[in-house]
mmCIF file of C-alpha atoms in Angstrom:
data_model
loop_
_atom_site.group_PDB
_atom_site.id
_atom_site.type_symbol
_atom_site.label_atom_id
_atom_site.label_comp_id
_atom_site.label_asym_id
_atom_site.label_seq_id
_atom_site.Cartn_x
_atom_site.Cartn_y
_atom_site.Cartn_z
ATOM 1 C CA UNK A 1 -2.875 16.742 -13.061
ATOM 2 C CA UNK A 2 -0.698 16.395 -9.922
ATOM 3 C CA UNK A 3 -2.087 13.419 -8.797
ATOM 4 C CA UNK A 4 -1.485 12.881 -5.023
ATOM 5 C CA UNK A 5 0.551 15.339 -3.731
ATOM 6 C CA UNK A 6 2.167 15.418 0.155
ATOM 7 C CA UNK A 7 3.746 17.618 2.296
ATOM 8 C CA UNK A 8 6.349 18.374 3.653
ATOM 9 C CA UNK A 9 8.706 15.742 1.875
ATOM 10 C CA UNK A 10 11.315 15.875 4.890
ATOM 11 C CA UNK A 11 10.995 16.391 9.106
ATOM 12 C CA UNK A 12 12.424 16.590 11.890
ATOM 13 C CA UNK A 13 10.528 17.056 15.471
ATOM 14 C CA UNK A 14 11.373 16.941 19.006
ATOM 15 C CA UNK A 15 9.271 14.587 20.990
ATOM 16 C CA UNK A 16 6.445 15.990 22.327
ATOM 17 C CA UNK A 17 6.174 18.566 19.645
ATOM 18 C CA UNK A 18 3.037 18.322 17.304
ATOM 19 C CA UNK A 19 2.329 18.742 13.271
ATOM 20 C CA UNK A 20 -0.094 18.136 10.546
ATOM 21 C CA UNK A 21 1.198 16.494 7.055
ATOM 22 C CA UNK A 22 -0.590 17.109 3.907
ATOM 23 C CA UNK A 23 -2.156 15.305 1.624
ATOM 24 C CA UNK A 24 -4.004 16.578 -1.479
ATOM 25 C CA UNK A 25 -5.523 15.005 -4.720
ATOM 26 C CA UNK A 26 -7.186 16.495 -7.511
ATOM 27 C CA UNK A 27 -8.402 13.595 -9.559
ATOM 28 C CA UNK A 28 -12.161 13.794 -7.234
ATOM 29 C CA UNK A 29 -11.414 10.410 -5.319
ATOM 30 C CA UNK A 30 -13.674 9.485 -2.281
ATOM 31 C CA UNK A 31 -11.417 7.007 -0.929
ATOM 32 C CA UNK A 32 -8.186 8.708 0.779
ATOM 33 C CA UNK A 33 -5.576 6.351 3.414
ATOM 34 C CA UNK A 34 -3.131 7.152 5.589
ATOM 35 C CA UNK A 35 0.161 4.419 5.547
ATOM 36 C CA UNK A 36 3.501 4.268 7.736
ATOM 37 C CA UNK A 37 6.348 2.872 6.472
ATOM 38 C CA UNK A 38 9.015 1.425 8.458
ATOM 39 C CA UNK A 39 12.592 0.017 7.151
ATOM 40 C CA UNK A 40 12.292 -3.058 6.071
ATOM 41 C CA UNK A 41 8.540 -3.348 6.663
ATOM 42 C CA UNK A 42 5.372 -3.083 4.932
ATOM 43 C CA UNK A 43 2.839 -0.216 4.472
ATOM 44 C CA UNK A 44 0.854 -0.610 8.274
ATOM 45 C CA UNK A 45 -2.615 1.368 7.899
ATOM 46 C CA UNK A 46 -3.133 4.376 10.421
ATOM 47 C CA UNK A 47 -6.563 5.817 9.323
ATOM 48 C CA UNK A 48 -8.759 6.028 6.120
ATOM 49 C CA UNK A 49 -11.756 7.787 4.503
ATOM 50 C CA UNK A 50 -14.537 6.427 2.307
ATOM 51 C CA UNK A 51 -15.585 9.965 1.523
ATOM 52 C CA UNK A 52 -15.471 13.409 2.538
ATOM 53 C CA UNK A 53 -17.067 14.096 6.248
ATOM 54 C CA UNK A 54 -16.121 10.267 6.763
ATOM 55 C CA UNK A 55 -13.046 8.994 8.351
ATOM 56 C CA UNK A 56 -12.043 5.071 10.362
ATOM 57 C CA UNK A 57 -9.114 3.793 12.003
ATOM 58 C CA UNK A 58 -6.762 1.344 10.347
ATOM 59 C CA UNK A 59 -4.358 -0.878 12.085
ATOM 60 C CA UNK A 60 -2.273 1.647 14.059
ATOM 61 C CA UNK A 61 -4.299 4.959 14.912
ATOM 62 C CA UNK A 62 -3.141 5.838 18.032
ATOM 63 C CA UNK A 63 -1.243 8.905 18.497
ATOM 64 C CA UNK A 64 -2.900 10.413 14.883
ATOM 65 C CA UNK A 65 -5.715 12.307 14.156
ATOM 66 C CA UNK A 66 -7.212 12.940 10.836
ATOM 67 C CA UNK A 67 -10.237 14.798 9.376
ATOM 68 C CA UNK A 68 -11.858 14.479 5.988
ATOM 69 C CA UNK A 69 -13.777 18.134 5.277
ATOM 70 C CA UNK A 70 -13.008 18.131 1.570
ATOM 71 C CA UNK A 71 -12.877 15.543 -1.180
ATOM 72 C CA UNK A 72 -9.132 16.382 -2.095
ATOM 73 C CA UNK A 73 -7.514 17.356 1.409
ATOM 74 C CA UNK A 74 -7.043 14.078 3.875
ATOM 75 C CA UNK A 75 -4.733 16.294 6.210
ATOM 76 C CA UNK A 76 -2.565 13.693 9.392
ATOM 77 C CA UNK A 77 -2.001 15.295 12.453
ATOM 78 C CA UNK A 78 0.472 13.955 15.182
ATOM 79 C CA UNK A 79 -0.693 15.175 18.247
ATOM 80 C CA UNK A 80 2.259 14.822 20.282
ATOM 81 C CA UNK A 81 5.189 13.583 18.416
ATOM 82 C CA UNK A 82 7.277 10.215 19.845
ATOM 83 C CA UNK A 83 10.320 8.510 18.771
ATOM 84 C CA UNK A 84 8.299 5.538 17.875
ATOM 85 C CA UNK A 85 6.818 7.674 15.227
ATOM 86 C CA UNK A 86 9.565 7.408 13.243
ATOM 87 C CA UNK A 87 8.807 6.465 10.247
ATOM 88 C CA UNK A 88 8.237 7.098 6.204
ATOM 89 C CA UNK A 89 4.217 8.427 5.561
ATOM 90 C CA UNK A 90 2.211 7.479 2.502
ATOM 91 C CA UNK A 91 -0.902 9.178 1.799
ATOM 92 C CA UNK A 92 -2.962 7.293 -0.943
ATOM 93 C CA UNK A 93 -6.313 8.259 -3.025
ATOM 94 C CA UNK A 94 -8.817 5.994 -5.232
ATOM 95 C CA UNK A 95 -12.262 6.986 -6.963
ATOM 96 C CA UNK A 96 -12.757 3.118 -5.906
ATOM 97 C CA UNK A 97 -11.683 -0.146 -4.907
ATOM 98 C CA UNK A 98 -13.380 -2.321 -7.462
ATOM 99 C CA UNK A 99 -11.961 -4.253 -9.799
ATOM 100 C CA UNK A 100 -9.816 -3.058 -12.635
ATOM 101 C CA UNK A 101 -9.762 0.622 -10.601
ATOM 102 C CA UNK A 102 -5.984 0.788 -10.725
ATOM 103 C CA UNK A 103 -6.083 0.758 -7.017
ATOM 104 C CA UNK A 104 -4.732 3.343 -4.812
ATOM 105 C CA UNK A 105 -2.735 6.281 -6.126
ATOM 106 C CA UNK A 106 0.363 6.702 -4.068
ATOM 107 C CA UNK A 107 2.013 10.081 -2.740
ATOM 108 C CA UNK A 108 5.622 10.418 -2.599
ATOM 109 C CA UNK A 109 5.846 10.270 1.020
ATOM 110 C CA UNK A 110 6.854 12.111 4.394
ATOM 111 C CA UNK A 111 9.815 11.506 5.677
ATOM 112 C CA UNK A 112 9.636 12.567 9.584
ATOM 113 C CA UNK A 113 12.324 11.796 12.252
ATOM 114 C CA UNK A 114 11.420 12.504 16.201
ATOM 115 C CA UNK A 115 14.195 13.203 17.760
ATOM 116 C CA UNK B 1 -5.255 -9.243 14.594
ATOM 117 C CA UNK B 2 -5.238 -11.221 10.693
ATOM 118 C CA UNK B 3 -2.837 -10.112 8.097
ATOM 119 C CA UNK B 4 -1.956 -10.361 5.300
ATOM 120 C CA UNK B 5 1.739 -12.177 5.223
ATOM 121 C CA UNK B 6 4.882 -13.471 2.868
ATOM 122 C CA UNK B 7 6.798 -16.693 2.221
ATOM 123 C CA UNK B 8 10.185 -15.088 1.247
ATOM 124 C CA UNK B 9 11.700 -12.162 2.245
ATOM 125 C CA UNK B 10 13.631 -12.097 -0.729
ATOM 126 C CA UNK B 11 13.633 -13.896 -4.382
ATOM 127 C CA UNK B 12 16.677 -13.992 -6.879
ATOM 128 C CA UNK B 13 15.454 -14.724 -10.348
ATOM 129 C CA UNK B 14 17.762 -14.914 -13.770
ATOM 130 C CA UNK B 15 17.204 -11.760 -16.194
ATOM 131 C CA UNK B 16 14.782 -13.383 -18.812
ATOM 132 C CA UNK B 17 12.809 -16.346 -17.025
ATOM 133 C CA UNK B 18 9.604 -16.327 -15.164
ATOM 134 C CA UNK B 19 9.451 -14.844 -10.956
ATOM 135 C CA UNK B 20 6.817 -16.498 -8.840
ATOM 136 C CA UNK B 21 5.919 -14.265 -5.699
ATOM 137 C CA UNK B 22 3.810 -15.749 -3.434
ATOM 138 C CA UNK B 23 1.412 -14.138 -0.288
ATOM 139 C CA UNK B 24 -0.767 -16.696 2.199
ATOM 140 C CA UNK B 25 -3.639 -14.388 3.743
ATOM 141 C CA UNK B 26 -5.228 -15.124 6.794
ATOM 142 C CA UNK B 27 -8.332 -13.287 6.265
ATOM 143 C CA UNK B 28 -10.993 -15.372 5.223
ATOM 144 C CA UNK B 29 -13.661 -12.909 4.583
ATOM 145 C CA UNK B 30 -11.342 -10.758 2.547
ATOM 146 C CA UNK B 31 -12.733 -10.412 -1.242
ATOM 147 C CA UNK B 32 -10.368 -8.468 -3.114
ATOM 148 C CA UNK B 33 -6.559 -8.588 -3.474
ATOM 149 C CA UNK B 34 -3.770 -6.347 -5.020
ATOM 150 C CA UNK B 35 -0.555 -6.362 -5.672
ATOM 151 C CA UNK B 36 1.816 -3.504 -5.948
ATOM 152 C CA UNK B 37 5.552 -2.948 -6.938
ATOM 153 C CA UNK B 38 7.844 -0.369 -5.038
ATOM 154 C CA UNK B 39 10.907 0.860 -6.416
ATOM 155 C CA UNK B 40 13.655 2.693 -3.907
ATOM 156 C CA UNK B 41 12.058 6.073 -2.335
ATOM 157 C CA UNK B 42 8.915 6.108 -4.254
ATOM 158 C CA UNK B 43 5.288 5.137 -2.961
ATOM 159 C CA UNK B 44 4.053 1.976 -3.868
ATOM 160 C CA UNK B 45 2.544 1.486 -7.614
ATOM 161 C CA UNK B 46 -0.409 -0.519 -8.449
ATOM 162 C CA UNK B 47 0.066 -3.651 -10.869
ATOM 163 C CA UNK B 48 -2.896 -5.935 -10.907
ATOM 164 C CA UNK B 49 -5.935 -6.936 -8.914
ATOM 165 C CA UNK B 50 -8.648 -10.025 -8.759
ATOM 166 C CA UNK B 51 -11.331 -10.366 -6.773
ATOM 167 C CA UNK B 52 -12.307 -13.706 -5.077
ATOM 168 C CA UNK B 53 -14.301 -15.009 -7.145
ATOM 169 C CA UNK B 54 -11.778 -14.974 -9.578
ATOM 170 C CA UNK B 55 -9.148 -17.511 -10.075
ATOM 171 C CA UNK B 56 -6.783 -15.641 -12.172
ATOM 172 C CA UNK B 57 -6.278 -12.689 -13.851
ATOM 173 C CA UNK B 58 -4.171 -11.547 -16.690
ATOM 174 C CA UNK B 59 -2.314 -8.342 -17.550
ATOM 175 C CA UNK B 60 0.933 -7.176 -19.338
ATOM 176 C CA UNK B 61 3.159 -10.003 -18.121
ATOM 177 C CA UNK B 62 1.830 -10.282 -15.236
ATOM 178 C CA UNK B 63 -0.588 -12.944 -14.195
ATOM 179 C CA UNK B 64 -1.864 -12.838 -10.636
ATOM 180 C CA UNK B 65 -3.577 -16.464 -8.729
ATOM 181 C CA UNK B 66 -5.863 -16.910 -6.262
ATOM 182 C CA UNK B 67 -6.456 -19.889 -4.198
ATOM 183 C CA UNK B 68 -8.767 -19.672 -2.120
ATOM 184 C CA UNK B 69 -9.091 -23.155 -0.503
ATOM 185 C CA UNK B 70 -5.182 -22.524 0.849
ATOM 186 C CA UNK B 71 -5.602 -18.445 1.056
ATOM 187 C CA UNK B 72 -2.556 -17.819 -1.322
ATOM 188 C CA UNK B 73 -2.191 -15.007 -3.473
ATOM 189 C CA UNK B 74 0.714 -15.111 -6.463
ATOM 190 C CA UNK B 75 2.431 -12.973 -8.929
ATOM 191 C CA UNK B 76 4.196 -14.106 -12.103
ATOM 192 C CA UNK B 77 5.861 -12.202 -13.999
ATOM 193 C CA UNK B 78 7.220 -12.933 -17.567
ATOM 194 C CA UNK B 79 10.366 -12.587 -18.379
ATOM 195 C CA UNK B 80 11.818 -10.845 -15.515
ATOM 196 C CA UNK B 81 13.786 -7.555 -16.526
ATOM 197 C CA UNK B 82 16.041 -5.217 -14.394
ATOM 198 C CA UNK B 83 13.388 -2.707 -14.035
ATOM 199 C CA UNK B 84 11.506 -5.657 -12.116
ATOM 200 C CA UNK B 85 13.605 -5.230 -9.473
ATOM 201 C CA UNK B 86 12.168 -3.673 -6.920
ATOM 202 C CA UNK B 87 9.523 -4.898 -3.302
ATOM 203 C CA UNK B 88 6.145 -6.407 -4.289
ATOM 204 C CA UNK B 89 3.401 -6.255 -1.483
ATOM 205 C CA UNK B 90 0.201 -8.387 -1.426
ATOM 206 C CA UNK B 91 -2.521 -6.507 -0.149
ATOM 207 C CA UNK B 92 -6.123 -7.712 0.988
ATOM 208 C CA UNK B 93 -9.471 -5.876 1.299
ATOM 209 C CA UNK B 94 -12.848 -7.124 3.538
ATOM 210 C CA UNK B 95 -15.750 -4.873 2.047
ATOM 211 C CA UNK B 96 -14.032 -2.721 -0.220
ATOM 212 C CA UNK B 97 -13.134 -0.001 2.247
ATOM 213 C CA UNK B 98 -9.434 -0.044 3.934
ATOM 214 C CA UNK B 99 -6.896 -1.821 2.057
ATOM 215 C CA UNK B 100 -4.627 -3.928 4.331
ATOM 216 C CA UNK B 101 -0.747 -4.891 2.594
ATOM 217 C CA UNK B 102 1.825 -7.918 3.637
ATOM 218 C CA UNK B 103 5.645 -7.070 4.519
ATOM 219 C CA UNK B 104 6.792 -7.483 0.906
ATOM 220 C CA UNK B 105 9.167 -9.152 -1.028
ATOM 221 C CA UNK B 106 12.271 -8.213 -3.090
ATOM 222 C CA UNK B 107 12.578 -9.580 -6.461
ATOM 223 C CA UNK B 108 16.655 -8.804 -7.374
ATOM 224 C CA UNK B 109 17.377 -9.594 -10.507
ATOM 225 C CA UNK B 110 20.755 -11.839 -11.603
ATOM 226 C CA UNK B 111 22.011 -10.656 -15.216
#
């Protein structure tokens, strides 16, 4: 059981350039998320998915595109890569957000520089 | 937009007594709250959650509170250890759907 599982764990991209980070689980969750990270900040929401064939934007879409064809693959694709996008990504996965769930299941993160 | 937000930045407790975190929300309608602890270059991991009709909730030393009158969210946690050190993040939900988290505190632990 691997859990949530992202990749690539490192990147580096010239502005303008484009790329799609993983995400997989295999523990059947419906609910997938997309998080940034920056230093010294909180997680900031970019898009999420309540289940496969559905996907919403969070707090800070713009720039990202996502798709949601499978239960277990929440791919995140940067269309054209800016410096602003700087930042550590955190894919997450729960079978729900009810009470006692253990909330969300955390990758180990991107980390992508645009240079 | 409302979010979810912290009083401290950062909290220095004594190895062995008690840590109070603290979170104010601004989002009335939210109904269910989390908390999770994030050690240095690893995702966040979940530690407790209450829902708001709850008041508090109890788990292995921790005990989260909810006050929903003032819209603040706490963690305690007993008997602080050096693997407590790490960033705690409140996090809110409206609807059960997207999952919104605060900036996050550091708890550093004194020996």
């Amino acid at each position: 059981n691997a859990g949530v599982t992202q990749t690539p764990k490192f990147q580096v991209l010239k502005t303008g350039q484009s790329m799609t980070l993983q995400c997989a689980q295999d523990m059947n969750h419906e609910y997938m998320s997309w998080y940034r990270q920056d230093p010294g900040m909180g997680l900031r929401l970019i898009h999420y998915s309540v289940g496969a064939g559905i996907t919403d934007q969070g707090e800070v879409p713009n720039g990202y595109n996502v798709s949601r064809s499978t239960t277990e693959d929440f791919p995140l694709r940067l269309l054209s890569a800016a410096p602003s996008q700087t930042s550590v990504y955190f894919c997450a996965s729960s079978y729900s957000t009810s009470l006692g769930s253990g909330g969300y299941t955390f990758g180990s993160g991107t980390r992508l520089t645009v240079v | 937009g409302e979010s979810v937000g912290l009083h401290l930045p950062t909290l220095s407790v004594q190895e062995g007594d008690n840590s109070i975190i603290n979170c104010a929300y601004s989002n009335s309608a939210s109904d269910y709250f989390i908390w999770y602890k994030q050690e240095s270059g690893k995702g966040p991991q979940f530690i407790i959650d209450i829902r708001s009709n709850m008041d508090k909730r109890q788990g292995q030393r921790v005990t989260v509170l909810l006050n929903k009158t003032v819209k603040h969210l706490s963690l305690q946690i007993a008997a602080t250890q050096p693997g407590d050190s790490a960033v705690y993040f409140c996090a809110e939900s409206e609807g059960d759907d997207k999952i919104i988290f605060g900036k996050g505190t550091r708890l550093h632990i004194l020996p």
